[in-house]
N, CA, C and O of each residue as an XYZ file, in Angstrom:
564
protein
N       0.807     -1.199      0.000
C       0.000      0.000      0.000
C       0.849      1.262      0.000
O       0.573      2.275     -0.642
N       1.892      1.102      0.772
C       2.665      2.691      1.055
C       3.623      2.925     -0.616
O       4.035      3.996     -1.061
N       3.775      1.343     -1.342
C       4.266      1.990     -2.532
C       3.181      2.926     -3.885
O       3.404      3.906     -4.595
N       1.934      1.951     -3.709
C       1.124      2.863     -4.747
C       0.502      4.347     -4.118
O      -0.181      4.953     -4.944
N       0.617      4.892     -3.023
C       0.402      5.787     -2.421
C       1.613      6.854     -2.817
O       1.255      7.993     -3.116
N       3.001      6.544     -2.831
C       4.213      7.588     -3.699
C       3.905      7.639     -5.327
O       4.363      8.481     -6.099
N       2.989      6.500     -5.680
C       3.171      6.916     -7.267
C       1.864      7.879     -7.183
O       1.754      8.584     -8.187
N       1.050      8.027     -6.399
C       0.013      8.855     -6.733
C       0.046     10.160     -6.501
O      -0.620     11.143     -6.825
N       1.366      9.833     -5.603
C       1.787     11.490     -5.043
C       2.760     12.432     -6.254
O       2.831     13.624     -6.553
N       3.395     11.220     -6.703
C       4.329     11.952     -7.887
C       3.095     12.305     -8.871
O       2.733     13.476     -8.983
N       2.541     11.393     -9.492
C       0.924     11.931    -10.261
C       0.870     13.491    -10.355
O       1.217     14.422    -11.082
N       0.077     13.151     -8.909
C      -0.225     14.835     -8.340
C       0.753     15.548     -8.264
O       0.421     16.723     -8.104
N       1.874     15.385     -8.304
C       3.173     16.322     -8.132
C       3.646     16.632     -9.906
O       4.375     17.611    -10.073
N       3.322     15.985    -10.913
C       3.596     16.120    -11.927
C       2.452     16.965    -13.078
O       2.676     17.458    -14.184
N       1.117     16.866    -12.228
C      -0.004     17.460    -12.868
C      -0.165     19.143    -12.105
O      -0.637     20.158    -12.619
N       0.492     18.927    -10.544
C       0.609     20.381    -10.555
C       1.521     21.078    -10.996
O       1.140     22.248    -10.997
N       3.060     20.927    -11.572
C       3.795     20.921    -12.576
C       3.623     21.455    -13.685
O       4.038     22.540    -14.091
N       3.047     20.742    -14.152
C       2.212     20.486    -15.896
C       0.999     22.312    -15.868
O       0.977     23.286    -16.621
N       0.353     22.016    -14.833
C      -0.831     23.520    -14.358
C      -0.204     24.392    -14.554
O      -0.361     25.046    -15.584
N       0.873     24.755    -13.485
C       2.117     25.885    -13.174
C       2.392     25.846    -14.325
O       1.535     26.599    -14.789
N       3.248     25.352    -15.528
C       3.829     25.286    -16.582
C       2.916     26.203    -17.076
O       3.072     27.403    -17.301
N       1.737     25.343    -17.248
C       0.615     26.000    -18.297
C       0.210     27.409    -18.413
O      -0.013     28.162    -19.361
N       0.185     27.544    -16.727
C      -0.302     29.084    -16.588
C       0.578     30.019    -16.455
O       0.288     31.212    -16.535
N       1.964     29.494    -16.198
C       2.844     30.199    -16.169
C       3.153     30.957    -17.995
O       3.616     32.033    -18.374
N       2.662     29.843    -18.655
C       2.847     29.907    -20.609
C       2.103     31.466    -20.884
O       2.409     32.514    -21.453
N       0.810     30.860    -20.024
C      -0.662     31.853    -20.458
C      -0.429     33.230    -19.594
O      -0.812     34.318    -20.026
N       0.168     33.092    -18.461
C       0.844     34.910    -17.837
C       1.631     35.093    -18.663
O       1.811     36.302    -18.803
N       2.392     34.332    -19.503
C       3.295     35.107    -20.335
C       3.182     35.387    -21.764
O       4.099     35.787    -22.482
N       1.899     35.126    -22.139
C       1.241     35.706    -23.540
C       0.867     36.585    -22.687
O       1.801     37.314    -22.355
N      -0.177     36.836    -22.160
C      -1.007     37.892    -21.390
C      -0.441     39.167    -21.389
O      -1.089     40.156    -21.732
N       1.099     39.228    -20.912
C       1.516     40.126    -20.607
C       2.246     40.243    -21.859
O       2.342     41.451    -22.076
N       2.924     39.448    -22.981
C       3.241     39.839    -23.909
C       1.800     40.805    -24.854
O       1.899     41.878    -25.449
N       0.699     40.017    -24.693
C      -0.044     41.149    -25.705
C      -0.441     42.638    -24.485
O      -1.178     43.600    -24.700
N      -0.098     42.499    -23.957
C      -0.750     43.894    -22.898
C       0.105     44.715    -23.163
O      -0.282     45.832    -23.503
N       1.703     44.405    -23.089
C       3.181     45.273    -23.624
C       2.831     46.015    -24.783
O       2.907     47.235    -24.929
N       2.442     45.164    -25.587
C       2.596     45.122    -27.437
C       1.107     46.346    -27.717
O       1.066     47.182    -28.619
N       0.019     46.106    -26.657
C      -0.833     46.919    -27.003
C      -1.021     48.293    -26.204
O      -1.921     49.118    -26.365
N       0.000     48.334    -25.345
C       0.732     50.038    -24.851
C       1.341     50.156    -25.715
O       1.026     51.178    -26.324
N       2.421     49.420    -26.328
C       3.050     50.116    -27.568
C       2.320     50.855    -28.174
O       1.288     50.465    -28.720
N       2.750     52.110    -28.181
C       1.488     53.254    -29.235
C       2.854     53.745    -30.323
O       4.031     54.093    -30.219
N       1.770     53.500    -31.446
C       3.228     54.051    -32.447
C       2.528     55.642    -33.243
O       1.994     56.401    -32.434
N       2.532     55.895    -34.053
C       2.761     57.485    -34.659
C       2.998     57.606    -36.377
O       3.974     57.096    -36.927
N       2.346     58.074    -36.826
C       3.106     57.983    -38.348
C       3.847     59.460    -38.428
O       3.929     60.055    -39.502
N       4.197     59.814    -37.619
C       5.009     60.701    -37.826
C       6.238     60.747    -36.816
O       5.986     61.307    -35.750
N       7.275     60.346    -36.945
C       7.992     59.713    -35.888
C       9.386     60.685    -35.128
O      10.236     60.602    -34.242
N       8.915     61.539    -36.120
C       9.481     63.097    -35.307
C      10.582     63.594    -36.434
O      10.754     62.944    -37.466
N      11.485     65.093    -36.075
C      12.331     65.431    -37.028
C      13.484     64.114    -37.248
O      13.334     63.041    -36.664
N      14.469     64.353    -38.045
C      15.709     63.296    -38.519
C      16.893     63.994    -37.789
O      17.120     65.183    -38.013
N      17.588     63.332    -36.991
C      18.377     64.226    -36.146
C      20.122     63.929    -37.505
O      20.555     62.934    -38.087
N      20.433     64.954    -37.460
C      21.406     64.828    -38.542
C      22.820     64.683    -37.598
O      23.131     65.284    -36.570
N      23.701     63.416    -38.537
C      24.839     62.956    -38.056
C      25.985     64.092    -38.429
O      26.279     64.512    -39.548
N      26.483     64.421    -37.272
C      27.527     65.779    -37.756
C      29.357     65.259    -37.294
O      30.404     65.672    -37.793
N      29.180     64.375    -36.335
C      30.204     63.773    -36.128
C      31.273     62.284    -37.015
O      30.976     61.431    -37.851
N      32.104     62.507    -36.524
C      32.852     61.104    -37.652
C      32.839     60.338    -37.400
O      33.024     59.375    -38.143
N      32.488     60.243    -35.530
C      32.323     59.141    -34.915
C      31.343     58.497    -35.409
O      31.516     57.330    -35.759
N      29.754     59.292    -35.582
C      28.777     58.810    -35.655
C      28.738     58.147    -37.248
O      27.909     57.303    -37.588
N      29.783     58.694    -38.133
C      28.852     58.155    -39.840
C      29.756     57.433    -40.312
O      29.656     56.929    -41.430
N      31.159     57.207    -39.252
C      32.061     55.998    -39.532
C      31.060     54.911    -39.479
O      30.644     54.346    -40.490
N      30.675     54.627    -38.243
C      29.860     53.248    -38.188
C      28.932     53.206    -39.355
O      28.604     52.029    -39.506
N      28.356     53.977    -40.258
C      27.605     53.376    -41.385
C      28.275     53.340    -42.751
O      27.583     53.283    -43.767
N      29.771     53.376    -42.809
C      30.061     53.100    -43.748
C      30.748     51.388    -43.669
O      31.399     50.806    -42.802
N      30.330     51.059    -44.760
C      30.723     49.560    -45.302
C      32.286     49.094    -45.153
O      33.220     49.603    -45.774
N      32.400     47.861    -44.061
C      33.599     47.455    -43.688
C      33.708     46.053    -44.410
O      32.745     45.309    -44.594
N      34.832     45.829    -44.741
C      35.045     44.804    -45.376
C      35.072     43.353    -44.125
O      35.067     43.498    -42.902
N      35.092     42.348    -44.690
C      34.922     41.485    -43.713
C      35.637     39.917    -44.696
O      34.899     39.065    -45.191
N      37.022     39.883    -44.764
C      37.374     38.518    -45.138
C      36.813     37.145    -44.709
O      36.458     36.771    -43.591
N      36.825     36.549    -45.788
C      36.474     35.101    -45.773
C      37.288     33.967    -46.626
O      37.444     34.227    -47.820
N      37.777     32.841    -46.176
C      38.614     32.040    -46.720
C      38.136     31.821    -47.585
O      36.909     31.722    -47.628
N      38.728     31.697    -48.382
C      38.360     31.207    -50.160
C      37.810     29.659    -50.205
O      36.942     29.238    -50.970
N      38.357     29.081    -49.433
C      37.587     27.684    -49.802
C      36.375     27.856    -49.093
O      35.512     26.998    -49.278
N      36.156     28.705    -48.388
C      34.511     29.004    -47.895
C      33.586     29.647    -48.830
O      32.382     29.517    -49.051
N      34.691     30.516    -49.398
C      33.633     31.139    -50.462
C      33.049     29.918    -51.736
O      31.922     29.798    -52.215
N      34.058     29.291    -51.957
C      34.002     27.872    -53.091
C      33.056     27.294    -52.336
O      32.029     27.063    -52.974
N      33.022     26.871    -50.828
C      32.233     25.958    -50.898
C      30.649     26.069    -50.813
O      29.832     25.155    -50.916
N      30.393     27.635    -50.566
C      29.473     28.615    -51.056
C      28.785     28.201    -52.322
O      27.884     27.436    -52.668
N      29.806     29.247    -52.972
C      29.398     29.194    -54.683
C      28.925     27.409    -54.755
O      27.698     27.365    -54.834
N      29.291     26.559    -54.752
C      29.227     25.232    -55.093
C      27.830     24.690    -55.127
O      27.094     24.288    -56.028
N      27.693     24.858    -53.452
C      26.548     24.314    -52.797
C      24.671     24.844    -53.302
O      23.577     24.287    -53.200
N      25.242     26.436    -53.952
C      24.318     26.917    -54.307
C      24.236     26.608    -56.188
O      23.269     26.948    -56.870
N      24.895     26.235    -56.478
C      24.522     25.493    -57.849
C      26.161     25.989    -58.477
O      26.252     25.467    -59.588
N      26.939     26.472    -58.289
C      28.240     27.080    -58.964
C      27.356     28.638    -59.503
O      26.217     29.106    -59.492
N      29.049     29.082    -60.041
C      29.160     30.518    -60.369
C      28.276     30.852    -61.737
O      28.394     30.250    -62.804
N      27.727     31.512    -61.573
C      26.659     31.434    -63.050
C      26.517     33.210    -63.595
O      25.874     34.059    -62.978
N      27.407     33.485    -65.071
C      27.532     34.821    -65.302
C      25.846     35.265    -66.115
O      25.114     34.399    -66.593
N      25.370     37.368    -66.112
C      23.941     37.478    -66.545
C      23.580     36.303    -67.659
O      22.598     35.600    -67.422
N      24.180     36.122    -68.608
C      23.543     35.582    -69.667
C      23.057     34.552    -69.698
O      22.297     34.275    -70.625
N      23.451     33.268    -68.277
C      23.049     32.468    -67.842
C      21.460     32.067    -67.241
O      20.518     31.290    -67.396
N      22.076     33.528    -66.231
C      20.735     33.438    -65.577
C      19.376     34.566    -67.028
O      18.148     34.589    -67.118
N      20.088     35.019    -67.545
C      18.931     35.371    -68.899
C      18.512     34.070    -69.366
O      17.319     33.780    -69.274
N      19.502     33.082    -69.955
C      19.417     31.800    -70.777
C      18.477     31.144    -70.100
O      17.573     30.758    -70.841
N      18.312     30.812    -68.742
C      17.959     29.964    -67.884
C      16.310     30.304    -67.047
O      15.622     29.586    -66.322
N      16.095     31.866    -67.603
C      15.149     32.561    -67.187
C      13.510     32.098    -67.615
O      13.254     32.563    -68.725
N      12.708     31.559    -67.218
C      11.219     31.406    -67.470
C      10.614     32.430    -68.134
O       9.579     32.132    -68.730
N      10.937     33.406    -68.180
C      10.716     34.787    -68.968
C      11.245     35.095    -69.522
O      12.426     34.946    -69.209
N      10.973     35.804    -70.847
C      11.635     36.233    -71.632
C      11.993     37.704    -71.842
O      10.952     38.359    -71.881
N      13.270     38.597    -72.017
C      13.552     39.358    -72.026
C      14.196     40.128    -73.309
O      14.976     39.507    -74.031
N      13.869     41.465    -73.583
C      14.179     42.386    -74.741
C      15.359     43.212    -74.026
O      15.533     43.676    -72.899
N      16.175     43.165    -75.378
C      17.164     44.032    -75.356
C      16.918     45.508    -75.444
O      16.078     45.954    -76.226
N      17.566     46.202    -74.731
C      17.641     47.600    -74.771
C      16.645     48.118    -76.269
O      15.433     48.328    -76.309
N      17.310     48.182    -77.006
C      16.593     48.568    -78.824
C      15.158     48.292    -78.738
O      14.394     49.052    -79.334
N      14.445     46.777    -77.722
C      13.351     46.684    -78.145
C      12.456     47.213    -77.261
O      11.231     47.271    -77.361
N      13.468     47.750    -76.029
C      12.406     48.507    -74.949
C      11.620     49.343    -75.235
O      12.005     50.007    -76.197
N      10.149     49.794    -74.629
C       9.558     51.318    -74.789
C      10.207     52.131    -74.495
O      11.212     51.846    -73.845
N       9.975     53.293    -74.781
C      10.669     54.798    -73.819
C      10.596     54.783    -72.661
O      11.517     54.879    -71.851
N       9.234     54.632    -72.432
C       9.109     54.519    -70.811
C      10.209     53.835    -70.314
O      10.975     54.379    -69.518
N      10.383     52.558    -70.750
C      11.244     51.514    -70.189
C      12.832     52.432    -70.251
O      13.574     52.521    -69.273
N      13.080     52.960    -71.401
C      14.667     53.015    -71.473
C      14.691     54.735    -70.677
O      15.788     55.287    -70.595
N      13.611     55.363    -70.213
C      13.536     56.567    -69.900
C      13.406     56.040    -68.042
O      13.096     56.990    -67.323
N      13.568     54.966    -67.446
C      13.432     54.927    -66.444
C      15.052     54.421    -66.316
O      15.321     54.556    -65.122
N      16.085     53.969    -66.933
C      17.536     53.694    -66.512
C      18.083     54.785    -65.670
O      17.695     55.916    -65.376
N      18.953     54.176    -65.428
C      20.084     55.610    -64.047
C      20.676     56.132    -65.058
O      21.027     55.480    -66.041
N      20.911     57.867    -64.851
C      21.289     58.333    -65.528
C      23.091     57.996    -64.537
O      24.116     57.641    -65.117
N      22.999     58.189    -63.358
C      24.973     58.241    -63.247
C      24.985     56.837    -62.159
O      24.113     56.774    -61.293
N      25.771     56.011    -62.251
C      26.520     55.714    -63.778
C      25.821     55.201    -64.804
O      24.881     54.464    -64.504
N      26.038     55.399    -65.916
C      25.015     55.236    -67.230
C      25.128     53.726    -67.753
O      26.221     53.225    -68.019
N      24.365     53.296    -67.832
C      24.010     51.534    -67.530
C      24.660     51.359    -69.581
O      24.272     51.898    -70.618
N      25.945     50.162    -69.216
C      26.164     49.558    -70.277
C      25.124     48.702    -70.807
O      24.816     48.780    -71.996
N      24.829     48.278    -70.394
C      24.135     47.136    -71.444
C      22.541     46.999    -70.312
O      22.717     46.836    -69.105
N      21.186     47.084    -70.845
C      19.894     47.047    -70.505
C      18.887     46.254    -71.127
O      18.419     46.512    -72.236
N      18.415     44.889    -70.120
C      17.172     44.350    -70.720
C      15.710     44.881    -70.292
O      15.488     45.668    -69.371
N      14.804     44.318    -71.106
C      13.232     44.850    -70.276
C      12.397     43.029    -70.441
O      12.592     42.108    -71.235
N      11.700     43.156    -69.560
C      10.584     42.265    -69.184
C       9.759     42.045    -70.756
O       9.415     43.068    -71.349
N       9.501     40.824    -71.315
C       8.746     41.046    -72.045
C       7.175     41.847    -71.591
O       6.781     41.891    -70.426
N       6.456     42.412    -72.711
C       5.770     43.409    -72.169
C       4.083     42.914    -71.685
O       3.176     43.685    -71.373
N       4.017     41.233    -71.750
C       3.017     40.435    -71.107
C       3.071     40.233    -69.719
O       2.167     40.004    -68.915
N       4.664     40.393    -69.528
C       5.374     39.895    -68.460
C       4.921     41.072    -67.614
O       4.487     41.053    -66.462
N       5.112     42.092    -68.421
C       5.550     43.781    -67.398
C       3.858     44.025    -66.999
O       3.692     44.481    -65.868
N       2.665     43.783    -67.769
C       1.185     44.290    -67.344
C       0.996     43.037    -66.659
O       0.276     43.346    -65.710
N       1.236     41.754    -66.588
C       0.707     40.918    -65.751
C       0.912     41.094    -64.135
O       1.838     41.430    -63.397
N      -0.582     40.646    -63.971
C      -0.816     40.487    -62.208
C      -0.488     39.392    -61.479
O      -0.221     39.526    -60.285
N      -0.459     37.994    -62.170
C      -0.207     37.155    -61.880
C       1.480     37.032    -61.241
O       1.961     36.458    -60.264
N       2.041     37.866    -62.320
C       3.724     37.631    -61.592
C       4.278     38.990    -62.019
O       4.278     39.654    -63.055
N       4.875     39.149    -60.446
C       5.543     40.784    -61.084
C       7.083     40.846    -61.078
O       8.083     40.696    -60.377
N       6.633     41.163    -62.309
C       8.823     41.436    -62.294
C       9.657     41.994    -61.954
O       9.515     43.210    -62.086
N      11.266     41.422    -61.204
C      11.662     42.059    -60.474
C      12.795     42.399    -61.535
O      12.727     41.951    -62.679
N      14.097     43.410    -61.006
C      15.075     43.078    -61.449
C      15.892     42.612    -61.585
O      16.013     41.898    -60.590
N      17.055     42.402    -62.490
C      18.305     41.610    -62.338
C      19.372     42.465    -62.723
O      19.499     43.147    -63.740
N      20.152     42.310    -61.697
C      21.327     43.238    -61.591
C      23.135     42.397    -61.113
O      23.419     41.342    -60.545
N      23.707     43.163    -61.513
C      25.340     42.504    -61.467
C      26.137     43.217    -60.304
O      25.566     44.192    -59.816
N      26.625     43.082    -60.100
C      27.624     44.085    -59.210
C      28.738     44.549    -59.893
O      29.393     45.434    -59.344
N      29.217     43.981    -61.377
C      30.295     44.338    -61.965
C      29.539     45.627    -62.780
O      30.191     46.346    -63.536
């Protein structure tokens, strides 16, 4: 008797456990949405305080950050190998016009500085469709 009397106690010791757990879960949504709904936000989020120091606009300029080359290989690899534009043009589900066959619109929306060598456009089923909208494709060279 005194042994099935400890398993009933652990029972009860594991279901008040299990409660605590539970409600401890449910105080902590509770108070996550109560936080989240004092959060008061603003669409106007005040003036732009302008960076005048070097300290401050060092940190947003772009630092280089090395990486071993066989990391970068094993990169490139894993993601299918190195593949130059004409590839990913060749390889494209869509079809694309060369510069000559663009509209104005199209060749009147390029960057003027620096002045873009070479420019494709969306075929122009491609460019009014809702179904899929086209993004761009761009090089870094």
């Amino acid at each position: 008797m005194k042994h099935r009397g400890r398993h009933r106690r652990r029972r009860r010791g594991q279901a008040l456990r299990a409660t605590l757990a539970g409600t401890a879960l449910a105080l902590t949504a509770a108070a996550t949405l109560i936080s989240t709904s004092q959060a008061t936000g603003s669409n106007s989020p005040g003036a732009l305080t302008p960076l005048t120091s070097a300290a401050e606009t060092s940190r947003l300029q772009l630092h280089e950050n090395l990486v071993a080359g066989d990391t970068l290989s094993t990169l490139s690899r894993n993601m299918g190998g190195n593949v130059g534009v004409s590839g990913v043009l060749a390889s494209a589900d869509h079809t694309m016009r060369d510069e000559a066959d663009c509209s104005g619109t199209e060749r009147a929306a390029l960057p003027l500085e620096p002045v873009a060598t070479r420019a494709y456009c969306w075929a122009s089923d491609d460019a009014r469709s809702r179904q899929w909208a086209p993004a761009s494709v761009t090089t870094s060279g």
